[in-house]
mmCIF file of C-alpha atoms and ligand atoms in Angstrom:
data_model
loop_
_atom_site.group_PDB
_atom_site.id
_atom_site.type_symbol
_atom_site.label_atom_id
_atom_site.label_comp_id
_atom_site.label_asym_id
_atom_site.label_seq_id
_atom_site.Cartn_x
_atom_site.Cartn_y
_atom_site.Cartn_z
ATOM 1 C CA MET V 1 12.454 9.979 -5.091
ATOM 2 C CA LYS V 2 10.805 13.293 -4.140
ATOM 3 C CA GLN V 3 7.325 14.420 -5.046
ATOM 4 C CA GLU V 4 6.405 18.042 -4.421
ATOM 5 C CA SER V 5 3.033 18.054 -6.154
ATOM 6 C CA VAL V 6 0.113 16.527 -4.305
ATOM 7 C CA SER V 7 -3.097 15.228 -5.769
ATOM 8 C CA GLN V 8 -6.307 16.796 -4.478
ATOM 9 C CA SER V 9 -8.332 14.016 -6.122
ATOM 10 C CA THR V 10 -10.312 13.370 -2.950
ATOM 11 C CA PRO V 11 -11.282 16.541 -1.053
ATOM 12 C CA PRO V 12 -10.904 16.085 2.737
ATOM 13 C CA ALA V 13 -14.282 15.422 4.364
ATOM 14 C CA SER V 14 -13.278 15.412 8.019
ATOM 15 C CA PRO V 15 -10.356 16.586 10.158
ATOM 16 C CA PRO V 16 -7.502 14.094 9.823
ATOM 17 C CA PRO V 17 -6.508 11.812 12.683
ATOM 18 C CA SER V 18 -3.344 13.023 14.394
ATOM 19 C CA PRO V 19 -0.462 10.524 14.312
ATOM 20 C CA PRO V 20 -0.180 8.199 17.317
ATOM 21 C CA PRO V 21 1.917 10.004 19.997
ATOM 22 C CA GLU V 22 4.567 7.283 19.942
ATOM 23 C CA LEU V 23 5.206 8.102 16.284
ATOM 24 C CA SER V 24 5.446 11.823 16.874
ATOM 25 C CA ALA V 25 7.876 11.943 19.783
ATOM 26 C CA HIS V 26 10.871 10.814 17.752
ATOM 27 C CA ARG V 27 11.370 14.014 15.774
ATOM 28 C CA PRO V 28 10.055 17.095 17.715
ATOM 29 C CA GLN V 29 9.937 20.145 15.404
ATOM 30 C CA ASP V 30 10.898 23.508 16.949
ATOM 31 C CA ASP V 31 8.962 25.531 14.327
ATOM 32 C CA GLY V 32 5.507 24.897 15.782
ATOM 33 C CA HIS V 33 4.801 22.274 13.106
ATOM 34 C CA PRO V 34 3.788 18.722 14.100
ATOM 35 C CA PRO V 35 6.784 16.349 14.303
ATOM 36 C CA ALA V 36 7.978 14.637 11.129
ATOM 37 C CA LEU V 37 6.329 11.287 10.393
ATOM 38 C CA TRP V 38 7.171 8.228 8.275
ATOM 39 C CA ILE V 39 4.310 6.538 6.386
ATOM 40 C CA PHE V 40 4.841 2.929 5.154
ATOM 41 C CA GLY V 41 3.247 1.937 1.835
ATOM 42 C CA TYR V 42 3.077 -1.690 0.644
ATOM 43 C CA GLY V 43 0.265 -1.602 -1.952
ATOM 44 C CA SER V 44 -0.859 1.253 -4.187
ATOM 45 C CA LEU V 45 1.040 3.703 -1.978
ATOM 46 C CA VAL V 46 4.204 2.142 -3.363
ATOM 47 C CA TRP V 47 3.619 3.592 -6.845
ATOM 48 C CA ARG V 48 0.961 6.289 -6.192
ATOM 49 C CA PRO V 49 1.413 8.017 -2.830
ATOM 50 C CA ASP V 50 -0.314 11.156 -4.198
ATOM 51 C CA PHE V 51 0.747 13.254 -1.185
ATOM 52 C CA ALA V 52 3.729 15.574 -0.823
ATOM 53 C CA TYR V 53 6.685 14.068 1.055
ATOM 54 C CA SER V 54 10.237 15.147 1.859
ATOM 55 C CA ASP V 55 12.065 11.834 1.612
ATOM 56 C CA SER V 56 11.454 8.159 0.834
ATOM 57 C CA ARG V 57 13.176 4.837 1.483
ATOM 58 C CA VAL V 58 12.718 1.368 -0.001
ATOM 59 C CA GLY V 59 12.759 -1.293 2.698
ATOM 60 C CA PHE V 60 10.722 -3.795 4.666
ATOM 61 C CA VAL V 61 8.753 -4.533 7.820
ATOM 62 C CA ARG V 62 9.174 -7.791 9.756
ATOM 63 C CA GLY V 63 6.373 -9.779 11.366
ATOM 64 C CA TYR V 64 3.880 -9.162 8.564
ATOM 65 C CA SER V 65 3.005 -10.819 5.248
ATOM 66 C CA ARG V 66 1.214 -9.040 2.408
ATOM 67 C CA ARG V 67 -2.031 -10.649 1.257
ATOM 68 C CA PHE V 68 -4.643 -9.809 -1.404
ATOM 69 C CA TRP V 69 -7.373 -10.329 1.199
ATOM 70 C CA GLN V 70 -9.077 -6.908 1.241
ATOM 71 C CA GLY V 71 -12.079 -6.270 -0.979
ATOM 72 C CA ASP V 72 -12.310 -2.956 -2.795
ATOM 73 C CA THR V 73 -15.571 -1.576 -4.209
ATOM 74 C CA PHE V 74 -14.170 1.874 -5.070
ATOM 75 C CA HIS V 75 -10.614 2.076 -6.339
ATOM 76 C CA ARG V 76 -10.262 -1.305 -8.127
ATOM 77 C CA GLY V 77 -13.761 -2.758 -8.037
ATOM 78 C CA SER V 78 -17.452 -2.010 -7.693
ATOM 79 C CA ASP V 79 -20.276 -2.948 -5.320
ATOM 80 C CA LYS V 80 -21.315 -5.731 -7.722
ATOM 81 C CA MET V 81 -17.758 -6.886 -8.453
ATOM 82 C CA PRO V 82 -15.388 -5.992 -5.607
ATOM 83 C CA GLY V 83 -11.721 -6.087 -6.535
ATOM 84 C CA ARG V 84 -8.920 -7.413 -4.327
ATOM 85 C CA VAL V 85 -6.210 -5.183 -2.842
ATOM 86 C CA VAL V 86 -3.550 -5.871 -0.249
ATOM 87 C CA THR V 87 -3.403 -5.731 3.500
ATOM 88 C CA LEU V 88 -0.873 -6.904 6.089
ATOM 89 C CA LEU V 89 -1.338 -10.189 7.955
ATOM 90 C CA GLU V 90 0.492 -10.602 11.283
ATOM 91 C CA ASP V 91 3.010 -13.397 10.646
ATOM 92 C CA ARG V 92 6.017 -13.991 12.933
ATOM 93 C CA GLU V 93 8.051 -15.262 9.965
ATOM 94 C CA GLY V 94 6.739 -12.640 7.565
ATOM 95 C CA CYS V 95 8.618 -9.833 5.806
ATOM 96 C CA THR V 96 6.906 -7.262 3.548
ATOM 97 C CA TRP V 97 8.767 -4.888 1.234
ATOM 98 C CA GLY V 98 7.486 -1.421 0.419
ATOM 99 C CA VAL V 99 8.318 2.272 0.551
ATOM 100 C CA ALA V 100 8.402 4.594 3.584
ATOM 101 C CA TYR V 101 7.705 8.285 2.960
ATOM 102 C CA GLU V 102 8.796 11.049 5.357
ATOM 103 C CA VAL V 103 6.368 13.933 5.745
ATOM 104 C CA GLN V 104 7.354 17.120 7.560
ATOM 105 C CA GLY V 105 5.683 20.397 8.558
ATOM 106 C CA ASP V 106 2.454 21.060 6.670
ATOM 107 C CA GLN V 107 2.929 17.802 4.762
ATOM 108 C CA VAL V 108 1.979 15.818 7.908
ATOM 109 C CA SER V 109 -1.606 17.077 8.225
ATOM 110 C CA GLU V 110 -2.093 17.164 4.435
ATOM 111 C CA ALA V 111 -0.936 13.537 4.074
ATOM 112 C CA LEU V 112 -3.031 12.282 7.001
ATOM 113 C CA LYS V 113 -6.092 14.184 5.768
ATOM 114 C CA TYR V 114 -5.715 12.726 2.279
ATOM 115 C CA LEU V 115 -4.955 9.159 3.437
ATOM 116 C CA ASN V 116 -7.815 9.225 5.931
ATOM 117 C CA ILE V 117 -10.189 9.572 2.961
ATOM 118 C CA ARG V 118 -8.329 7.309 0.499
ATOM 119 C CA GLU V 119 -7.440 4.513 2.925
ATOM 120 C CA ALA V 120 -9.825 4.679 5.877
ATOM 121 C CA VAL V 121 -13.072 6.132 4.572
ATOM 122 C CA LEU V 122 -12.936 4.655 1.041
ATOM 123 C CA GLY V 123 -10.797 1.603 1.740
ATOM 124 C CA GLY V 124 -11.628 0.330 5.231
ATOM 125 C CA TYR V 125 -8.016 0.540 6.475
ATOM 126 C CA ASP V 126 -6.936 1.394 10.029
ATOM 127 C CA THR V 127 -3.610 2.921 11.086
ATOM 128 C CA LYS V 128 -0.969 0.828 12.840
ATOM 129 C CA GLU V 129 2.559 1.522 14.061
ATOM 130 C CA VAL V 130 5.228 -0.618 12.402
ATOM 131 C CA THR V 131 9.012 -0.782 12.501
ATOM 132 C CA PHE V 132 10.492 -0.104 9.060
ATOM 133 C CA TYR V 133 13.964 -1.303 8.020
ATOM 134 C CA PRO V 134 15.452 0.799 5.174
ATOM 135 C CA GLN V 135 17.131 -1.423 2.553
ATOM 136 C CA ASP V 136 20.362 0.605 2.764
ATOM 137 C CA THR V 137 20.464 0.989 6.553
ATOM 138 C CA PRO V 138 18.618 -1.986 8.118
ATOM 139 C CA ASP V 139 20.564 -1.396 11.329
ATOM 140 C CA GLN V 140 18.785 1.992 11.693
ATOM 141 C CA PRO V 141 15.059 1.074 11.742
ATOM 142 C CA LEU V 142 12.349 3.748 11.742
ATOM 143 C CA LYS V 143 8.938 3.914 13.406
ATOM 144 C CA ALA V 144 6.287 4.329 10.721
ATOM 145 C CA LEU V 145 2.526 4.554 10.278
ATOM 146 C CA ALA V 146 0.929 1.849 8.116
ATOM 147 C CA TYR V 147 -2.654 1.483 6.897
ATOM 148 C CA VAL V 148 -3.859 -2.074 7.556
ATOM 149 C CA ALA V 149 -7.243 -3.632 6.722
ATOM 150 C CA THR V 150 -8.149 -5.893 9.633
ATOM 151 C CA PRO V 151 -10.592 -8.858 9.438
ATOM 152 C CA GLN V 152 -13.117 -6.742 11.350
ATOM 153 C CA ASN V 153 -13.589 -4.229 8.521
ATOM 154 C CA PRO V 154 -16.676 -4.773 6.314
ATOM 155 C CA GLY V 155 -14.657 -4.993 3.115
ATOM 156 C CA TYR V 156 -12.376 -7.809 4.328
ATOM 157 C CA LEU V 157 -12.555 -10.902 2.084
ATOM 158 C CA GLY V 158 -9.896 -13.069 3.728
ATOM 159 C CA PRO V 159 -7.993 -16.010 2.261
ATOM 160 C CA ALA V 160 -8.790 -17.669 -1.079
ATOM 161 C CA PRO V 161 -6.815 -19.872 -3.494
ATOM 162 C CA GLU V 162 -4.418 -17.753 -5.578
ATOM 163 C CA GLU V 163 -6.186 -18.923 -8.748
ATOM 164 C CA ALA V 164 -9.502 -17.578 -7.423
ATOM 165 C CA ILE V 165 -7.861 -14.276 -6.448
ATOM 166 C CA ALA V 166 -6.341 -14.050 -9.949
ATOM 167 C CA THR V 167 -9.753 -14.630 -11.554
ATOM 168 C CA GLN V 168 -11.285 -11.878 -9.415
ATOM 169 C CA ILE V 169 -8.461 -9.458 -10.265
ATOM 170 C CA LEU V 170 -8.839 -10.146 -13.989
ATOM 171 C CA ALA V 171 -12.568 -9.401 -13.826
ATOM 172 C CA CYS V 172 -12.569 -6.164 -11.805
ATOM 173 C CA ARG V 173 -11.971 -2.475 -12.359
ATOM 174 C CA GLY V 174 -12.814 0.655 -10.319
ATOM 175 C CA SER V 175 -12.381 4.432 -10.222
ATOM 176 C CA SER V 176 -8.570 4.186 -10.020
ATOM 177 C CA GLY V 177 -8.275 1.648 -12.854
ATOM 178 C CA HIS V 178 -8.210 -2.069 -13.528
ATOM 179 C CA ASN V 179 -7.393 -4.465 -10.681
ATOM 180 C CA LEU V 180 -4.814 -6.110 -12.972
ATOM 181 C CA GLU V 181 -2.866 -2.822 -13.122
ATOM 182 C CA TYR V 182 -2.761 -2.806 -9.312
ATOM 183 C CA LEU V 183 -1.314 -6.343 -9.280
ATOM 184 C CA LEU V 184 1.257 -5.732 -12.024
ATOM 185 C CA ARG V 185 2.488 -2.395 -10.639
ATOM 186 C CA LEU V 186 3.104 -4.078 -7.285
ATOM 187 C CA ALA V 187 4.890 -6.956 -9.027
ATOM 188 C CA ASP V 188 7.036 -4.421 -10.941
ATOM 189 C CA PHE V 189 8.021 -2.761 -7.650
ATOM 190 C CA MET V 190 9.049 -6.113 -6.169
ATOM 191 C CA GLN V 191 11.201 -6.789 -9.266
ATOM 192 C CA LEU V 192 12.978 -3.462 -8.683
ATOM 193 C CA CYS V 193 13.682 -4.359 -5.036
ATOM 194 C CA GLY V 194 15.943 -7.181 -6.197
ATOM 195 C CA PRO V 195 16.251 -10.918 -5.529
ATOM 196 C CA GLN V 196 16.323 -10.526 -1.754
ATOM 197 C CA ALA V 197 12.726 -9.269 -1.815
ATOM 198 C CA GLN V 198 10.434 -12.278 -2.183
ATOM 199 C CA ASP V 199 6.627 -12.388 -2.024
ATOM 200 C CA GLU V 200 5.410 -15.897 -2.851
ATOM 201 C CA HIS V 201 1.727 -14.973 -2.517
ATOM 202 C CA LEU V 202 2.104 -12.117 -5.039
ATOM 203 C CA ALA V 203 4.193 -14.259 -7.394
ATOM 204 C CA ALA V 204 1.645 -17.093 -7.309
ATOM 205 C CA ILE V 205 -1.176 -14.698 -8.245
ATOM 206 C CA VAL V 206 0.882 -13.172 -11.087
ATOM 207 C CA ASP V 207 1.644 -16.690 -12.374
ATOM 208 C CA ALA V 208 -2.048 -17.646 -12.197
ATOM 209 C CA VAL V 209 -2.986 -14.477 -14.099
ATOM 210 C CA GLY V 210 -0.377 -15.284 -16.754
ATOM 211 C CA THR V 211 -1.849 -18.744 -17.211
ATOM 212 C CA MET V 212 -5.448 -17.509 -17.415
ATOM 213 C CA LEU V 213 -4.999 -14.291 -19.382
ATOM 214 C CA PRO V 214 -4.861 -15.881 -22.871
ATOM 215 C CA CYS V 215 -8.108 -17.766 -22.134
ATOM 216 C CA PHE V 216 -9.652 -14.713 -20.496
ATOM 217 C CA CYS V 217 -9.247 -12.471 -23.525
ATOM 218 C CA PRO V 218 -7.053 -12.191 -26.657
ATOM 219 C CA THR V 219 -3.658 -10.516 -26.248
ATOM 220 C CA GLU V 220 -4.591 -7.124 -27.677
ATOM 221 C CA GLN V 221 -7.557 -6.907 -25.266
ATOM 222 C CA ALA V 222 -5.334 -7.998 -22.354
ATOM 223 C CA LEU V 223 -2.962 -5.124 -23.073
ATOM 224 C CA ALA V 224 -5.912 -2.738 -23.092
ATOM 225 C CA LEU V 225 -6.829 -3.835 -19.573
ATOM 226 C CA VAL V 226 -3.935 -1.951 -17.977
HETATM 227 N N1 GSH Z 301 -2.418 0.499 2.735
HETATM 228 C C1 GSH Z 301 -1.741 -0.247 1.692
HETATM 229 C C2 GSH Z 301 -2.701 -0.564 0.576
HETATM 230 C C3 GSH Z 301 -3.207 0.702 0.025
HETATM 231 C C4 GSH Z 301 -4.185 0.473 -1.060
HETATM 232 O O1 GSH Z 301 -3.884 -0.193 -2.023
HETATM 233 N N2 GSH Z 301 -5.320 1.106 -0.800
HETATM 234 C C5 GSH Z 301 -6.341 1.214 -1.823
HETATM 235 C C6 GSH Z 301 -7.626 1.523 -1.124
HETATM 236 S S1 GSH Z 301 -8.736 0.230 -1.269
HETATM 237 C C7 GSH Z 301 -5.939 2.370 -2.734
HETATM 238 O O2 GSH Z 301 -5.556 3.411 -2.256
HETATM 239 N N3 GSH Z 301 -6.035 2.173 -4.010
HETATM 240 C C8 GSH Z 301 -5.677 3.230 -4.942
HETATM 241 C C9 GSH Z 301 -5.362 2.581 -6.251
HETATM 242 O O3 GSH Z 301 -5.740 1.418 -6.375
HETATM 243 O O4 GSH Z 301 -4.728 3.216 -7.126
HETATM 244 C C10 GSH Z 301 -0.542 0.562 1.221
HETATM 245 O O5 GSH Z 301 0.109 1.057 2.125
HETATM 246 O O6 GSH Z 301 -0.200 0.688 0.030
#
């Protein structure tokens, strides 16, 4: 999966953060460009990276679970009705599936500049180094940069019953679309990963949405939500 075009939907406002040194040392470039970098996506980055990359891998990170515990007042919600998007929770038994994207040369600064706005400035996410295991070569793990919303960020909502999360998702939309689209696109990705990729939290929210949707609005309106 290669994407050469890159969206300029959010003009860079400030110089991008440079990747953590430990992530750069592994692939020194001899052409004066910054070293190649892998970026791990586990939420909207899975289906909408919107930056140019040279390669991508489906796989997982260990020691983290994905949770719809981050509030979002821009992309999938508003100040009055914040949506819910995902973050990573440290969990010794956890395993989170997603996509790692390799950026090289000019792509590195362009990706970091873009993600700094989309994830950090607009989303409240911080960067964190993770170890990524490609589905096809889990014996050859990669160091990658992930964007994680910690409990200290102002948009953090924390745990809630899956039914309550589903209700919030059904009621919210933002500048990138309805919160239900965000949930269903992530669920679609997990389906594509195959039976070995399980996410009980995500599945429980999708089930709760399926139960509530008919009561929430008639079918034709439900289809118009996404
Ligand atoms: N950092 C996670 C989550 C990213 C995420 O969903 N961030 C929100 C920011 S609040 C976003 O970019 N949303 C864009 C969209 O909803 O299409 C990832 O690697 O995918």
